[in-house]
């Protein structure tokens, strides 16, 4: 698949020069949407058959929900898009009455030039109060003749069941690794970014399937590295995001498992002074420890305590005590593991 | 100089007076400084939304202000920049009324003035964004996208975990690093010189350790300490201890021996009273105690005892952050410390699964 973002006939650079990358590389047609081929195929069939139901798109950030519905709208309406689509989001006042009035006005206006159903996009639907959602049930039914609703949200459990049941649900999961890699490669070519393969794979690791996050990290790393005129390396990507590299985490674990308390405390403090965040270190350590072969009790203890330290940090306390508590947790875990081992053999 | 004049000179906080002016004046944050300088050089056009996060006093607000001052000439600064911070209201109404209204407005084409390109967007600086309510953050999601051609956001916060994921995803994130001692030291010596304050090297280093790498706190400590001595004479440890509000060594020592040596709950109680009534911060006491425990040759507790006590202290600090009573938390730590120091042989009982 090629990236074709340009408005027909015009030089894409001229039109889109002043856009940040996340907007510049927003898919414009349904075929440009990555990783959700099944959803796109289904939607296309429904549109072609003029059988479009009410829709509910949900999933984590940066996976293409907004882009997909906008591309759908473009496909359905072409030039008449402006008069056929109403978008409401949480920054609009969505008290029940406002919603009802706006929707009513929009849905009941006569269609002079075009035929077919109108589309109302309720982005950020998870931010609507449940009272407003209740009221929406009736509104949806009332205008179902000539209007389709598409609700979009990150947190599907914040949508009341009665609304969910009126819609066909599509989940937008994290994007696939190989899709991200391919698209990033194309974008780097267009933007003249020289980047190593390992750096792309670091980007993808850090993004957790969020394409927008990928693009933001890529653009900010490019901005920081442009002055140096070198190739972007994986180390530069990690440094730019302030994330610990896998090597640094392995080193941390060596200290935590082998050094005495005070030495370990000093070494970890040094790492934080270099600019790493303790909460990032703990998150990564957690991933590593999942692969270890700790006995059950010690493992339960470790996860419970790691969770607790992470929670403390989220309250914004200084890192000093949580850091030393982390050292303590590893000392205690090691002791529990030994004790458990003796219990088993003895 | 009359009295009114002198008063106003004295009261200018050094934190404001010595705020870095240019992007490149912001020390140590190399990645983000390089990125922004580059963006300004290119005319700012494709600047993404930015999210600055990191510990207090590391230059986040300063850098955001320097950025807008470098992209916009002075005359149009107020039309192009909206700055909101914790003193403004943080609820959903601000998003609907202030932010959206400002974000919508068009600003015309990019122009070139005095050889510099003035980009065709406005900037909204949302300082202390971690205090913005969840509801208001949610409402920003689409606003940030819809008006992205005419408005760029700079979000600033200490705790990135308090920014909802969909907002964080919309920004290029930059973590601000704690300032290393020598960077803070250079800044402090420079200011001492220009303010004609006398302070030894060791003293400046002491300020820096006491303030845990927060340069704002260090500056404020230095300034208030400098007011405690007559103009021109040297600042000493005593002034720093007073100005930084640290717990006196003597109290710390008493707390320690009440727990480990005397093992007396009355003694613990009386120190805690003195700390609380003296107005010393409880989390400060915990931090100083922690420093003591991890000192090179500290041998009063073994490794597991130390682990158990520090885990307890961390938990107490976290409760304090939630608004728990200082007295009860310190008593809890004290009592636990007594118990721990007695159970050297039986340390597995200290850790429950
Ligand atoms: N499936 C995808 N294919 C191609 N690009 C994508 C995809 N998903 C996201 N992107 C990129 O990320 C940007 C944001 O995507 P979009 O606005 O559709 O996300 P979203 O799912 O609506 O996220 P949110 O829940 O945060 O609103 C797009 O501009 C595009 O650059
Ligand atoms: N990196 C830095 N370079 C130079 N001066 C700095 C730096 N960081 C902080 N300072 C000094 O500390 C003062 C406070 O900085 P600033 O207001 O930018 O901190 P901040 O990161 O926004 O902190 P907070 O998170 O508490 O708002 C400034 O006036 C400046 O003198
Ligand atoms: Mg969206
Ligand atoms: Mg600030």
XYZ file of C-alpha atoms and ligand atoms in Angstrom:
763
model
C 0.000 0.000 0.000
C 1.265 3.470 -0.787
C 0.736 6.574 1.215
C -1.277 8.942 -0.879
C -2.167 11.875 1.201
C -2.074 14.653 -1.359
C -5.111 16.567 -2.420
C -5.528 15.713 -6.093
C -3.301 17.574 -8.449
C -1.704 19.860 -5.917
C 1.791 19.518 -4.621
C 1.334 17.785 -1.280
C 4.298 19.600 0.249
C 2.783 22.974 -0.538
C -0.601 22.111 0.873
C 0.487 20.270 3.947
C 3.752 21.915 4.773
C 2.517 23.514 7.943
C 0.928 20.447 9.451
C 2.272 18.433 12.300
C 2.954 14.892 11.162
C 0.080 13.264 12.981
C -2.336 15.319 10.898
C -0.275 15.324 7.727
C -0.348 11.520 7.650
C -3.947 10.989 8.627
C -5.441 8.385 6.281
C -7.799 10.118 3.853
C -9.392 7.077 2.277
C -10.588 3.887 3.862
C -7.895 1.919 2.070
C -5.187 3.871 3.876
C -6.372 2.721 7.278
C -3.877 0.205 8.576
C -4.454 -3.071 10.414
C -8.237 -3.012 10.421
C -8.923 -4.623 7.021
C -11.880 -6.632 8.294
C -13.605 -3.606 9.758
C -12.978 -1.574 6.632
C -14.252 -4.358 4.394
C -17.424 -4.751 6.435
C -18.036 -1.007 6.477
C -17.547 -0.780 2.725
C -20.064 -3.547 2.127
C -22.590 -1.877 4.382
C -22.112 1.473 2.668
C -22.379 -0.012 -0.826
C -25.512 -1.905 0.117
C -26.935 1.251 1.702
C -27.470 -0.760 4.845
C -25.328 1.243 7.216
C -26.357 0.620 10.852
C -25.617 2.893 13.798
C -21.967 2.472 14.693
C -19.905 2.347 17.843
C -16.113 2.546 17.440
C -14.034 1.968 20.518
C -10.441 1.244 21.450
C -7.186 2.760 22.687
C -5.850 6.086 21.377
C -4.274 6.503 17.960
C -5.679 3.388 16.317
C -7.724 5.034 13.580
C -11.269 5.458 14.907
C -11.686 9.111 14.012
C -9.771 8.693 10.756
C -11.941 5.753 9.701
C -15.260 7.471 10.229
C -14.042 10.610 8.482
C -12.890 8.485 5.543
C -16.255 6.704 5.527
C -18.019 10.032 5.409
C -15.858 11.155 2.520
C -16.598 7.940 0.665
C -20.331 8.249 1.260
C -20.849 11.916 0.525
C -17.906 13.239 -1.461
C -18.446 16.945 -2.005
C -21.697 17.185 -0.058
C -19.954 16.121 3.122
C -20.396 19.492 4.773
C -24.177 19.447 4.700
C -24.599 15.762 5.460
C -22.355 15.253 8.465
C -22.664 16.743 11.921
C -19.839 16.252 14.376
C -20.362 16.816 18.073
C -17.683 16.274 20.678
C -17.159 16.756 24.362
C -15.866 20.272 23.936
C -19.390 21.204 22.808
C -21.921 21.646 25.489
C -23.751 18.351 25.360
C -26.406 18.835 27.915
C -29.487 16.860 26.953
C -31.381 19.805 25.544
C -28.542 21.095 23.453
C -27.987 17.666 21.954
C -31.652 17.185 21.256
C -32.037 20.594 19.601
C -28.915 20.400 17.486
C -29.654 16.902 16.336
C -33.260 17.743 15.663
C -32.387 20.785 13.586
C -29.791 18.876 11.655
C -31.761 15.696 11.104
C -34.991 17.331 10.107
C -33.581 19.795 7.587
C -34.791 18.828 4.109
C -32.298 17.325 1.783
C -32.511 19.220 -1.478
C -29.463 18.223 -3.428
C -28.624 14.815 -2.188
C -30.261 11.623 -1.243
C -29.385 9.046 1.355
C -28.988 9.133 5.087
C -27.199 11.794 7.080
C -24.426 11.025 9.527
C -24.010 12.309 13.057
C -20.605 11.667 14.612
C -20.513 11.758 18.384
C -16.803 11.729 19.112
C -15.663 11.354 22.721
C -19.020 9.782 23.519
C -17.572 8.380 26.725
C -17.547 11.922 28.097
C -21.339 12.260 27.909
C -23.199 12.069 31.187
C -25.381 9.021 31.565
C -28.434 11.281 31.690
C -27.501 12.626 28.280
C -26.907 9.087 27.045
C -30.337 8.041 28.284
C -31.920 10.880 26.381
C -29.968 9.902 23.307
C -31.646 6.471 23.184
C -34.934 8.026 22.193
C -33.353 10.550 19.843
C -31.583 7.808 17.936
C -34.784 5.873 17.418
C -36.735 8.912 16.394
C -34.442 9.935 13.566
C -33.410 6.473 12.520
C -35.308 6.901 9.213
C -32.826 9.294 7.648
C -29.930 9.569 10.093
C -27.131 7.293 11.229
C -25.182 7.805 14.400
C -21.551 6.916 14.912
C -20.293 7.028 18.474
C -16.573 6.987 19.152
C -14.860 6.452 22.478
C -11.784 5.136 24.240
C -13.590 3.598 27.189
C -16.502 1.466 26.028
C -17.668 0.681 29.553
C -18.647 4.321 29.938
C -21.338 3.914 27.290
C -24.634 2.734 28.743
C -25.720 -0.745 27.601
C -28.965 0.563 26.126
C -26.968 2.689 23.676
C -24.462 -0.057 22.956
C -27.250 -2.382 21.956
C -28.511 0.087 19.362
C -25.179 0.077 17.540
C -22.953 -2.294 15.642
C -19.714 -2.330 17.597
C -16.264 -2.235 16.064
C -13.203 -2.586 18.223
C -10.056 -0.792 17.065
C -7.178 -2.675 18.626
C -3.502 -1.711 18.688
C -1.988 -1.666 15.202
C 0.060 -4.588 13.959
C 3.799 -4.408 14.220
C 4.497 -5.071 10.559
C 1.964 -2.450 9.448
C 3.547 0.166 11.670
C 7.010 -0.675 10.402
C 5.947 -0.464 6.760
C 4.110 2.840 7.150
C 6.919 4.408 9.183
C 9.370 3.419 6.478
C 7.286 5.188 3.818
C 6.914 8.315 5.920
C 10.630 8.489 6.665
C 11.261 8.371 2.929
C 8.872 11.245 2.236
C 10.287 13.355 5.059
C 13.899 12.529 4.203
C 14.526 11.084 7.620
C 17.500 8.823 7.736
C 16.857 6.154 10.316
C 18.242 2.757 11.292
C 16.057 -0.344 11.254
C 16.643 -0.880 14.966
C 15.379 2.631 15.618
C 12.136 1.886 13.793
C 11.707 -1.227 15.821
C 12.393 0.726 19.032
C 9.698 3.198 17.971
C 7.235 0.402 17.473
C 8.125 -1.170 20.841
C 7.555 2.112 22.631
C 4.301 2.926 20.857
C 2.246 -0.025 22.094
C 0.346 -0.083 18.818
C -0.572 3.602 18.907
C 0.265 5.019 15.460
C -0.087 8.572 16.623
C 2.423 7.986 19.399
C 4.824 6.513 16.811
C 4.559 9.600 14.652
C 5.026 11.953 17.570
C 8.108 10.173 18.832
C 9.492 10.032 15.298
C 8.919 13.733 14.708
C 10.370 14.860 18.015
C 13.417 12.621 17.653
C 13.902 13.951 14.150
C 13.700 17.514 15.441
C 16.264 16.824 18.148
C 18.628 14.935 15.851
C 18.332 17.130 12.770
C 20.964 19.517 14.059
C 23.453 16.648 14.306
C 22.777 15.472 10.739
C 23.239 11.830 11.588
C 21.108 8.740 11.204
C 18.530 8.242 13.916
C 19.590 5.351 16.128
C 17.598 3.273 18.587
C 19.550 4.922 21.403
C 18.411 8.343 20.166
C 14.789 7.204 20.202
C 15.062 5.948 23.772
C 16.942 9.060 24.872
C 14.369 11.305 23.284
C 11.489 9.686 25.085
C 13.455 9.377 28.309
C 12.729 5.656 28.325
C 15.222 3.183 29.752
C 16.882 0.961 27.169
C 16.584 -2.801 27.588
C 20.298 -2.887 28.452
C 19.812 -0.399 31.268
C 16.982 -2.460 32.695
C 19.074 -5.606 32.629
C 21.779 -3.742 34.478
C 19.273 -2.552 37.087
C 18.174 -6.112 37.653
C 21.766 -7.237 38.140
C 22.172 -4.620 40.848
C 18.879 -5.420 42.508
C 19.616 -9.142 42.590
C 23.305 -9.089 43.488
C 24.453 -5.918 45.222
C 24.056 -5.094 48.882
C 21.418 -2.593 49.875
C 23.468 0.589 50.002
C 25.483 -0.043 46.856
C 22.339 -0.837 44.921
C 20.598 2.249 46.269
C 23.498 4.427 45.192
C 23.690 2.928 41.701
C 19.975 3.319 41.107
C 20.052 6.935 42.280
C 22.805 7.520 39.747
C 20.556 6.166 37.011
C 17.759 8.535 38.010
C 20.190 11.427 37.989
C 20.928 10.533 34.385
C 17.290 11.324 33.715
C 15.376 8.065 33.845
C 12.042 7.952 35.636
C 11.568 5.387 38.385
C 8.064 4.555 37.205
C 9.411 3.643 33.745
C 12.094 1.475 35.306
C 9.528 -0.344 37.435
C 7.234 -0.954 34.486
C 10.068 -2.511 32.506
C 11.380 -4.526 35.447
C 7.921 -5.947 35.806
C 8.043 -7.234 32.229
C 11.404 -8.882 32.862
C 10.318 -10.503 36.113
C 7.316 -12.076 34.399
C 9.840 -14.263 32.594
C 11.776 -15.263 35.691
C 11.367 -18.531 37.561
C 10.471 -17.313 41.045
C 8.530 -19.654 43.335
C 4.880 -18.761 43.837
C 4.849 -16.991 47.178
C 7.863 -14.849 46.449
C 6.361 -13.982 43.102
C 3.070 -12.920 44.618
C 4.922 -10.765 47.129
C 7.019 -9.129 44.410
C 4.090 -8.229 42.154
C 2.049 -6.874 45.018
C 4.867 -4.651 46.208
C 5.865 -3.465 42.721
C 2.262 -2.500 42.148
C 2.203 -0.601 45.375
C 5.365 1.346 44.615
C 4.070 2.241 41.185
C 0.891 3.525 42.790
C 2.860 5.652 45.270
C 4.753 7.224 42.407
C 1.537 8.046 40.583
C 0.659 10.277 43.514
C 3.701 12.351 42.760
C 5.832 11.742 45.827
C 9.579 12.271 45.571
C 11.404 9.277 44.107
C 13.817 8.803 47.019
C 11.732 6.582 49.311
C 10.063 4.536 46.554
C 13.491 3.864 45.067
C 14.856 2.516 48.325
C 11.642 0.619 48.910
C 12.251 -1.047 45.532
C 15.676 -2.182 46.718
C 14.029 -3.481 49.889
C 11.382 -5.366 47.952
C 14.055 -7.267 46.034
C 15.941 -8.125 49.217
C 12.750 -9.451 50.794
C 11.749 -11.343 47.645
C 15.128 -13.073 47.504
C 14.777 -14.131 51.150
C 11.238 -15.417 50.607
C 12.343 -17.358 47.538
C 15.135 -19.088 49.443
C 12.826 -19.905 52.339
C 10.205 -21.301 50.003
C 12.820 -23.415 48.229
C 13.967 -24.912 51.565
C 10.381 -25.583 52.537
C 9.910 -27.543 49.325
C 13.031 -29.675 49.660
C 13.055 -30.034 53.457
C 17.216 55.059 46.730
C 14.119 55.639 48.823
C 12.482 53.027 50.923
C 9.719 52.090 48.518
C 12.267 51.509 45.801
C 14.430 49.337 47.991
C 11.505 47.229 49.097
C 10.544 46.442 45.545
C 14.105 45.481 44.681
C 14.301 43.184 47.662
C 11.062 41.461 46.908
C 11.704 40.494 43.281
C 11.859 36.732 43.564
C 15.082 35.453 42.069
C 13.097 32.633 40.537
C 11.493 35.179 38.196
C 14.481 37.492 37.891
C 16.778 34.683 36.740
C 14.389 32.760 34.538
C 16.172 31.692 31.342
C 15.091 34.020 28.516
C 16.211 32.181 25.388
C 15.583 28.546 24.538
C 19.279 27.838 24.635
C 19.605 29.360 28.123
C 17.684 26.437 29.577
C 20.414 24.263 30.984
C 20.842 20.488 30.712
C 17.622 19.613 28.840
C 19.579 18.908 25.670
C 17.063 16.839 23.704
C 14.164 19.205 23.982
C 16.310 22.307 23.598
C 17.812 20.943 20.379
C 14.372 19.992 19.076
C 12.839 23.379 19.740
C 15.773 25.366 18.397
C 15.484 23.336 15.229
C 11.758 23.990 15.026
C 12.216 27.728 15.497
C 14.907 27.779 12.851
C 12.590 26.096 10.370
C 9.914 28.674 11.077
C 7.961 26.577 13.511
C 5.497 25.452 10.823
C 5.119 21.769 11.585
C 5.625 21.987 15.326
C 3.669 19.203 17.027
C 1.675 19.600 20.215
C 4.141 19.374 23.073
C 3.984 17.747 26.461
C 6.703 18.701 28.969
C 6.895 16.597 32.091
C 9.345 16.033 34.890
C 10.243 16.994 38.427
C 9.662 20.526 39.772
C 12.095 23.322 39.071
C 13.785 21.803 36.044
C 12.876 24.463 33.473
C 9.561 23.383 31.964
C 7.656 26.619 32.371
C 10.743 28.637 31.504
C 11.249 26.732 28.263
C 7.626 27.071 27.159
C 7.776 30.816 27.726
C 11.119 31.096 25.946
C 9.686 29.165 22.985
C 6.755 31.487 22.396
C 8.964 34.527 22.870
C 11.257 33.235 20.166
C 8.588 32.422 17.632
C 6.429 35.506 18.046
C 7.570 39.121 18.113
C 6.691 41.027 21.268
C 3.843 43.056 19.723
C 1.699 40.058 18.867
C 2.624 37.849 21.801
C -0.576 38.538 23.670
C -2.786 37.828 20.623
C -0.998 34.603 19.834
C -0.440 33.045 23.230
C -2.886 31.953 25.891
C -1.280 30.881 29.142
C -3.340 29.040 31.715
C -2.003 27.786 35.012
C -3.203 26.428 38.328
C -4.478 29.821 39.408
C -7.058 29.651 36.616
C -10.074 27.455 36.830
C -9.392 23.896 35.693
C -12.813 22.485 34.934
C -14.691 21.682 31.772
C -16.015 25.232 31.469
C -12.554 26.568 30.780
C -12.226 24.135 27.904
C -15.580 25.053 26.412
C -15.340 28.784 26.906
C -11.741 29.930 27.053
C -9.689 27.291 25.310
C -12.043 26.443 22.480
C -12.814 30.089 21.780
C -9.160 30.952 21.592
C -8.259 27.845 19.596
C -10.879 28.475 16.920
C -9.788 31.964 15.884
C -7.947 32.193 12.569
C -4.646 34.034 12.412
C -3.941 34.474 8.699
C -0.993 33.340 6.626
C 2.524 32.812 7.855
C 4.503 36.025 7.344
C 8.131 36.883 7.215
C 9.233 39.722 9.447
C 12.824 40.875 9.934
C 13.970 37.747 8.165
C 12.090 35.503 10.569
C 9.029 33.461 9.689
C 6.109 34.028 11.978
C 4.070 30.838 11.782
C 0.355 30.905 11.164
C -0.762 29.463 14.478
C -1.429 30.375 18.079
C -0.098 28.614 21.132
C -1.997 27.575 24.221
C 0.235 26.876 27.200
C -1.559 24.738 29.717
C 0.751 24.835 32.717
C 0.236 22.418 35.595
C -1.960 20.339 33.320
C -1.952 17.468 35.798
C -4.383 19.529 37.862
C -6.878 19.760 34.991
C -9.903 17.636 35.797
C -10.355 14.359 33.972
C -13.586 15.600 32.453
C -11.877 18.672 31.047
C -8.988 16.597 29.699
C -11.419 14.305 27.956
C -13.038 17.287 26.314
C -9.695 18.442 24.949
C -9.153 15.327 22.837
C -11.000 16.462 19.732
C -10.294 20.170 20.207
C -6.585 19.470 19.924
C -7.158 17.730 16.600
C -9.801 19.919 15.032
C -7.920 23.186 15.391
C -4.456 21.752 14.963
C -3.814 23.859 11.873
C -4.285 27.088 13.786
C -3.445 26.167 17.351
C -0.634 24.263 19.037
C -0.835 23.129 22.626
C 1.979 22.974 25.133
C 0.967 20.891 28.125
C 3.186 21.052 31.195
C 3.027 18.771 34.204
C 5.003 16.970 36.887
C 3.193 13.649 36.804
C 2.539 12.205 33.396
C 0.367 9.486 34.880
C -2.232 12.156 35.625
C -2.576 13.032 31.942
C -5.075 10.730 30.270
C -3.554 8.437 27.633
C -5.490 9.861 24.659
C -4.114 13.353 25.387
C -0.561 12.123 25.917
C -0.839 10.294 22.593
C -1.594 13.584 20.833
C 1.646 15.237 21.935
C 5.350 14.925 21.360
C 6.488 14.165 24.886
C 9.666 15.476 26.456
C 10.829 14.439 29.882
C 12.777 17.075 31.796
C 15.642 15.617 33.726
C 16.608 16.425 37.282
C 19.448 18.933 37.180
C 22.852 17.476 38.077
C 24.704 19.160 40.924
C 27.201 21.006 38.759
C 24.477 22.603 36.625
C 22.609 23.893 39.653
C 25.893 24.896 41.224
C 26.917 27.043 38.256
C 23.564 28.759 38.262
C 23.693 29.467 41.988
C 27.258 30.833 41.879
C 26.348 33.074 38.969
C 23.432 34.471 40.929
C 25.506 34.910 44.087
C 27.935 36.977 42.094
C 25.344 39.178 40.520
C 23.477 39.679 43.813
C 26.714 40.183 45.759
C 25.928 37.376 48.149
C 28.792 35.654 49.930
C 28.488 31.885 50.241
C 31.108 29.156 50.207
C 31.182 26.378 47.609
C 30.314 23.800 50.231
C 27.346 25.816 51.318
C 25.941 26.011 47.799
C 26.389 22.250 47.479
C 24.561 21.790 50.764
C 21.629 23.817 49.434
C 21.529 21.637 46.357
C 21.478 18.343 48.294
C 18.850 19.648 50.668
C 16.567 20.663 47.801
C 16.886 17.362 45.899
C 17.751 18.851 42.504
C 14.836 21.290 42.449
C 16.488 24.494 41.262
C 13.500 26.631 42.091
C 13.587 25.506 45.716
C 17.346 26.012 45.793
C 16.963 29.586 44.542
C 14.260 30.347 47.066
C 16.314 28.879 49.890
C 19.333 30.907 48.864
C 17.305 34.081 48.605
C 15.644 33.740 51.974
C 18.913 32.729 53.641
C 20.579 35.788 52.154
C 18.006 37.972 53.845
C 18.864 36.523 57.241
C 22.398 37.861 57.265
C 23.482 41.503 57.032
C 24.267 42.558 53.482
C 27.722 41.368 52.467
C 28.408 38.899 55.268
C 28.694 35.192 54.663
C 25.728 32.804 54.770
C 26.209 29.792 57.067
C 24.725 26.323 57.601
C 22.371 27.694 60.215
C 20.649 30.038 57.776
C 20.294 27.258 55.226
C 18.788 24.903 57.779
C 16.269 27.571 58.723
C 15.502 28.632 55.173
C 15.042 25.125 53.789
C 12.828 24.020 56.670
C 14.833 20.851 57.208
C 14.446 18.849 60.398
C 17.294 19.661 62.843
C 19.933 16.945 63.177
C 19.228 16.704 66.898
C 15.577 15.707 66.368
C 16.532 13.180 63.730
C 19.064 11.654 66.092
C 16.476 11.433 68.869
C 13.968 9.749 66.564
C 16.551 7.198 65.529
C 17.646 6.288 69.030
C 14.075 6.218 70.324
C 13.344 3.489 67.785
C 16.521 1.415 67.854
C 18.456 2.087 71.064
C 15.936 2.981 73.789
C 13.102 1.151 72.118
C 10.752 3.364 74.052
C 7.380 4.335 72.744
C 7.224 7.361 75.060
C 10.428 8.658 73.546
C 9.097 8.117 70.035
C 5.977 9.980 70.962
C 7.834 12.933 72.403
C 10.064 13.351 69.314
C 7.074 13.158 67.036
C 5.368 15.849 69.088
C 8.418 18.052 68.801
C 8.598 17.537 65.049
C 4.929 18.269 64.476
C 4.702 21.187 66.899
C 7.948 22.610 65.568
C 6.273 22.790 62.170
C 8.844 20.569 60.489
C 7.602 18.602 57.481
C 6.980 14.934 58.211
C 8.068 13.826 54.743
C 11.280 15.788 55.272
C 11.953 13.748 58.396
C 11.355 10.519 56.463
C 13.727 11.597 53.682
C 16.483 12.531 56.122
C 16.025 9.265 57.986
C 16.284 7.383 54.697
C 19.532 9.175 53.812
C 20.881 8.109 57.181
C 19.911 4.453 56.718
C 21.606 4.111 53.338
C 24.822 5.809 54.428
C 27.969 3.874 53.580
C 28.795 2.368 56.985
C 25.376 2.178 58.585
C 25.166 -1.092 60.515
C 22.471 -0.741 63.147
C 19.955 -2.707 61.072
C 20.667 -5.658 58.787
C 19.605 -5.643 55.157
C 16.191 -7.173 55.691
C 15.371 -4.954 58.644
C 16.366 -1.949 56.614
C 14.208 -3.155 53.731
C 11.189 -3.552 55.952
C 11.574 -0.138 57.556
C 12.106 1.743 54.320
C 9.141 0.027 52.695
C 7.088 1.191 55.662
C 8.425 4.735 55.350
C 7.605 4.886 51.663
C 4.073 3.799 52.430
C 3.758 6.460 55.125
C 4.925 9.151 52.723
C 2.369 8.026 50.196
C -0.361 8.279 52.858
C 0.864 11.776 53.697
C 0.477 12.700 50.041
C -3.144 11.612 50.338
C -3.628 13.988 53.238
C -3.117 11.642 56.202
C -2.218 13.065 59.610
C 1.504 13.729 60.042
C 1.449 12.720 63.685
C -0.233 9.357 63.122
C 1.977 8.428 60.204
C 5.167 9.247 62.108
C 3.980 7.341 65.180
C 3.186 4.392 62.947
C 6.668 4.473 61.426
C 8.203 4.877 64.898
C 6.350 1.937 66.380
C 7.121 -0.228 63.387
C 10.775 0.766 63.620
C 10.867 -0.417 67.236
C 9.364 -3.757 66.276
C 11.689 -4.215 63.332
C 14.844 -3.413 65.265
C 13.983 -6.217 67.710
C 13.399 -8.909 65.111
C 16.854 -9.440 63.734
C 16.736 -13.245 63.812
C 13.221 -13.633 62.603
C 13.095 -11.384 59.584
C 10.716 -13.391 57.409
C 7.908 -12.427 59.772
C 8.431 -8.847 58.628
C 7.136 -9.552 55.162
C 3.633 -10.784 54.665
C 2.413 -12.224 51.422
N -5.223 2.502 11.475
C -4.442 3.541 11.138
N -3.869 3.608 9.936
C -3.087 4.637 9.594
N -2.804 5.679 10.405
C -3.342 5.679 11.624
C -4.192 4.618 12.046
N -4.577 4.866 13.299
C -4.013 6.023 13.641
N -3.257 6.534 12.644
C -2.465 7.767 12.736
O -2.696 8.371 14.001
C -3.402 9.588 13.879
C -4.575 9.580 14.816
O -5.556 8.656 14.403
P -7.078 8.788 14.796
O -7.405 10.206 15.076
O -7.889 8.097 13.799
O -7.060 7.951 16.138
P -8.268 7.602 17.098
O -8.396 6.134 17.094
O -9.447 8.428 16.767
O -7.631 8.037 18.503
P -8.351 8.705 19.774
O -9.034 7.595 20.474
O -7.182 9.192 20.579
O -9.241 9.783 19.295
C -3.818 9.705 12.445
O -3.694 11.034 12.015
C -2.839 8.817 11.704
O -1.698 9.575 11.412
N 17.074 23.829 33.167
C 17.177 25.046 33.758
N 18.066 25.956 33.309
C 18.170 27.157 33.901
N 17.426 27.566 34.939
C 16.532 26.722 35.431
C 16.363 25.426 34.859
N 15.407 24.788 35.536
C 14.994 25.642 36.482
N 15.668 26.803 36.439
C 15.480 27.917 37.377
O 14.448 27.548 38.287
C 13.344 28.434 38.195
C 12.073 27.612 38.048
O 12.013 27.009 36.777
P 10.644 26.658 36.064
O 9.562 27.536 36.549
O 10.886 26.654 34.605
O 10.438 25.192 36.599
P 9.319 24.142 36.203
O 10.026 22.990 35.577
O 8.225 24.778 35.433
O 8.828 23.688 37.643
P 7.361 23.238 38.131
O 7.165 21.853 37.647
O 7.482 23.254 39.619
O 6.393 24.221 37.582
C 13.605 29.337 37.007
O 13.379 30.665 37.375
C 15.079 29.171 36.692
O 15.809 30.214 37.250
Mg -10.330 10.111 17.767
Mg 6.227 25.307 36.057
